């Protein structure tokens, strides 16, 4: 009797819905983003779940406000880049986890992206 859903190859929607520790490969929900100030156009790195008010270094304007979960960007700010591993890297981790199963404490480095996942 076949299973109703494939446990080895879950869809991206299923992986997003599951808890961060109950995924096939554990990955955080948080990320760092580069936010461009609308006044002085300086770029500041902001954590997605920041718990304090983040101010611009150049002109001291408020870049984001904390909420219960993710920080809310103020209007007019531009998010330049979201700095996490792309889905290609995540599928690479899944394949390595299934086939190798021995990288528990090792950090895997994405060579072409220059981020530790």
PDB file of C-alpha atoms in Angstrom:
ATOM      1  CA  UNK A   1       0.000   0.000   0.000  1.00  0.00           C
ATOM      2  CA  UNK A   2       1.640   3.290  -1.096  1.00  0.00           C
ATOM      3  CA  UNK A   3       1.761   6.338   1.161  1.00  0.00           C
ATOM      4  CA  UNK A   4      -0.518   9.289   0.472  1.00  0.00           C
ATOM      5  CA  UNK A   5       2.420  11.699   0.370  1.00  0.00           C
ATOM      6  CA  UNK A   6       6.116  11.391  -0.335  1.00  0.00           C
ATOM      7  CA  UNK A   7       8.120  11.759   2.886  1.00  0.00           C
ATOM      8  CA  UNK A   8      11.534  11.934   1.216  1.00  0.00           C
ATOM      9  CA  UNK A   9      10.632  14.718  -1.221  1.00  0.00           C
ATOM     10  CA  UNK A  10       8.209  17.138   0.460  1.00  0.00           C
ATOM     11  CA  UNK A  11       6.954  20.146  -1.456  1.00  0.00           C
ATOM     12  CA  UNK A  12       8.228  23.630  -0.600  1.00  0.00           C
ATOM     13  CA  UNK A  13       4.794  24.614   0.724  1.00  0.00           C
ATOM     14  CA  UNK A  14       4.789  21.678   3.153  1.00  0.00           C
ATOM     15  CA  UNK A  15       8.301  22.520   4.334  1.00  0.00           C
ATOM     16  CA  UNK A  16       7.358  26.183   4.942  1.00  0.00           C
ATOM     17  CA  UNK A  17       4.309  25.168   7.005  1.00  0.00           C
ATOM     18  CA  UNK A  18       6.107  22.729   9.275  1.00  0.00           C
ATOM     19  CA  UNK A  19       7.933  23.816  12.425  1.00  0.00           C
ATOM     20  CA  UNK A  20      11.534  24.879  11.908  1.00  0.00           C
ATOM     21  CA  UNK A  21      12.843  21.928  13.922  1.00  0.00           C
ATOM     22  CA  UNK A  22      10.514  19.317  12.397  1.00  0.00           C
ATOM     23  CA  UNK A  23      11.555  19.861   8.787  1.00  0.00           C
ATOM     24  CA  UNK A  24      13.515  17.228   6.892  1.00  0.00           C
ATOM     25  CA  UNK A  25      16.558  19.468   7.330  1.00  0.00           C
ATOM     26  CA  UNK A  26      16.295  22.048  10.092  1.00  0.00           C
ATOM     27  CA  UNK A  27      16.381  25.619   8.822  1.00  0.00           C
ATOM     28  CA  UNK A  28      15.484  28.887  10.577  1.00  0.00           C
ATOM     29  CA  UNK A  29      12.544  31.106   9.699  1.00  0.00           C
ATOM     30  CA  UNK A  30      14.582  34.255  10.295  1.00  0.00           C
ATOM     31  CA  UNK A  31      16.966  36.004   7.938  1.00  0.00           C
ATOM     32  CA  UNK A  32      19.071  39.141   7.566  1.00  0.00           C
ATOM     33  CA  UNK A  33      18.136  41.791   5.022  1.00  0.00           C
ATOM     34  CA  UNK A  34      19.814  44.893   3.686  1.00  0.00           C
ATOM     35  CA  UNK A  35      17.508  47.896   4.075  1.00  0.00           C
ATOM     36  CA  UNK A  36      18.154  51.136   2.213  1.00  0.00           C
ATOM     37  CA  UNK A  37      17.286  54.339   4.049  1.00  0.00           C
ATOM     38  CA  UNK A  38      14.958  56.632   2.044  1.00  0.00           C
ATOM     39  CA  UNK A  39      16.657  59.778   3.390  1.00  0.00           C
ATOM     40  CA  UNK A  40      20.392  59.236   3.031  1.00  0.00           C
ATOM     41  CA  UNK A  41      20.377  56.029   0.880  1.00  0.00           C
ATOM     42  CA  UNK A  42      22.709  54.176   3.254  1.00  0.00           C
ATOM     43  CA  UNK A  43      22.293  50.413   3.479  1.00  0.00           C
ATOM     44  CA  UNK A  44      21.856  48.861   6.930  1.00  0.00           C
ATOM     45  CA  UNK A  45      21.703  45.141   7.712  1.00  0.00           C
ATOM     46  CA  UNK A  46      18.562  44.337   9.727  1.00  0.00           C
ATOM     47  CA  UNK A  47      17.500  41.053  11.340  1.00  0.00           C
ATOM     48  CA  UNK A  48      14.019  39.969  10.225  1.00  0.00           C
ATOM     49  CA  UNK A  49      12.831  39.285  13.781  1.00  0.00           C
ATOM     50  CA  UNK A  50      14.472  42.340  15.410  1.00  0.00           C
ATOM     51  CA  UNK A  51      13.130  43.102  18.893  1.00  0.00           C
ATOM     52  CA  UNK A  52      14.331  46.701  19.096  1.00  0.00           C
ATOM     53  CA  UNK A  53      13.780  49.749  16.921  1.00  0.00           C
ATOM     54  CA  UNK A  54      16.471  49.894  14.232  1.00  0.00           C
ATOM     55  CA  UNK A  55      17.709  53.393  13.354  1.00  0.00           C
ATOM     56  CA  UNK A  56      19.695  54.543  10.338  1.00  0.00           C
ATOM     57  CA  UNK A  57      23.346  55.201  11.133  1.00  0.00           C
ATOM     58  CA  UNK A  58      23.535  58.284   8.908  1.00  0.00           C
ATOM     59  CA  UNK A  59      20.341  60.218   9.583  1.00  0.00           C
ATOM     60  CA  UNK A  60      18.756  58.440  12.614  1.00  0.00           C
ATOM     61  CA  UNK A  61      15.446  57.719  10.920  1.00  0.00           C
ATOM     62  CA  UNK A  62      13.495  54.648  12.037  1.00  0.00           C
ATOM     63  CA  UNK A  63      14.014  51.748   9.616  1.00  0.00           C
ATOM     64  CA  UNK A  64      11.865  49.087  11.294  1.00  0.00           C
ATOM     65  CA  UNK A  65       9.553  48.652  14.279  1.00  0.00           C
ATOM     66  CA  UNK A  66       9.404  45.452  16.359  1.00  0.00           C
ATOM     67  CA  UNK A  67       6.165  43.464  16.454  1.00  0.00           C
ATOM     68  CA  UNK A  68       5.332  40.166  18.101  1.00  0.00           C
ATOM     69  CA  UNK A  69       7.206  38.202  15.431  1.00  0.00           C
ATOM     70  CA  UNK A  70       8.825  39.759  12.396  1.00  0.00           C
ATOM     71  CA  UNK A  71       9.928  43.367  12.443  1.00  0.00           C
ATOM     72  CA  UNK A  72       7.786  45.724  10.370  1.00  0.00           C
ATOM     73  CA  UNK A  73       9.613  47.967   7.902  1.00  0.00           C
ATOM     74  CA  UNK A  74       8.563  51.604   7.928  1.00  0.00           C
ATOM     75  CA  UNK A  75       7.068  52.980   4.763  1.00  0.00           C
ATOM     76  CA  UNK A  76       9.467  54.177   2.108  1.00  0.00           C
ATOM     77  CA  UNK A  77      12.297  51.800   2.997  1.00  0.00           C
ATOM     78  CA  UNK A  78      13.618  49.582   0.262  1.00  0.00           C
ATOM     79  CA  UNK A  79      14.707  46.044   1.000  1.00  0.00           C
ATOM     80  CA  UNK A  80      17.776  45.585  -1.164  1.00  0.00           C
ATOM     81  CA  UNK A  81      18.581  41.947  -0.572  1.00  0.00           C
ATOM     82  CA  UNK A  82      17.461  39.013   1.540  1.00  0.00           C
ATOM     83  CA  UNK A  83      20.526  37.159   2.725  1.00  0.00           C
ATOM     84  CA  UNK A  84      19.726  33.472   3.110  1.00  0.00           C
ATOM     85  CA  UNK A  85      20.548  30.379   1.137  1.00  0.00           C
ATOM     86  CA  UNK A  86      18.515  29.952  -2.052  1.00  0.00           C
ATOM     87  CA  UNK A  87      16.269  26.895  -2.599  1.00  0.00           C
ATOM     88  CA  UNK A  88      19.030  25.213  -4.612  1.00  0.00           C
ATOM     89  CA  UNK A  89      21.184  25.105  -1.496  1.00  0.00           C
ATOM     90  CA  UNK A  90      18.283  23.764   0.581  1.00  0.00           C
ATOM     91  CA  UNK A  91      17.685  20.905  -1.851  1.00  0.00           C
ATOM     92  CA  UNK A  92      21.411  20.187  -1.771  1.00  0.00           C
ATOM     93  CA  UNK A  93      21.173  19.852   2.007  1.00  0.00           C
ATOM     94  CA  UNK A  94      18.184  17.517   1.707  1.00  0.00           C
ATOM     95  CA  UNK A  95      20.017  15.274  -0.759  1.00  0.00           C
ATOM     96  CA  UNK A  96      23.120  15.227   1.437  1.00  0.00           C
ATOM     97  CA  UNK A  97      21.043  14.420   4.487  1.00  0.00           C
ATOM     98  CA  UNK A  98      19.314  11.519   2.762  1.00  0.00           C
ATOM     99  CA  UNK A  99      22.407  10.004   1.174  1.00  0.00           C
ATOM    100  CA  UNK A 100      25.152  10.727   3.689  1.00  0.00           C
ATOM    101  CA  UNK A 101      23.378  11.100   7.064  1.00  0.00           C
ATOM    102  CA  UNK A 102      26.695  11.872   8.749  1.00  0.00           C
ATOM    103  CA  UNK A 103      27.104  15.648   8.773  1.00  0.00           C
ATOM    104  CA  UNK A 104      25.479  16.342  12.154  1.00  0.00           C
ATOM    105  CA  UNK A 105      28.006  18.834  13.494  1.00  0.00           C
ATOM    106  CA  UNK A 106      29.647  19.877  10.225  1.00  0.00           C
ATOM    107  CA  UNK A 107      28.934  23.210   8.561  1.00  0.00           C
ATOM    108  CA  UNK A 108      28.295  22.874   4.864  1.00  0.00           C
ATOM    109  CA  UNK A 109      29.571  25.775   2.790  1.00  0.00           C
ATOM    110  CA  UNK A 110      27.920  26.909  -0.421  1.00  0.00           C
ATOM    111  CA  UNK A 111      30.941  27.749  -2.531  1.00  0.00           C
ATOM    112  CA  UNK A 112      29.291  29.774  -5.258  1.00  0.00           C
ATOM    113  CA  UNK A 113      27.128  31.830  -2.878  1.00  0.00           C
ATOM    114  CA  UNK A 114      29.626  32.404  -0.025  1.00  0.00           C
ATOM    115  CA  UNK A 115      27.152  31.803   2.821  1.00  0.00           C
ATOM    116  CA  UNK A 116      27.189  29.197   5.550  1.00  0.00           C
ATOM    117  CA  UNK A 117      23.858  27.437   5.624  1.00  0.00           C
TER     118      UNK A 117
END
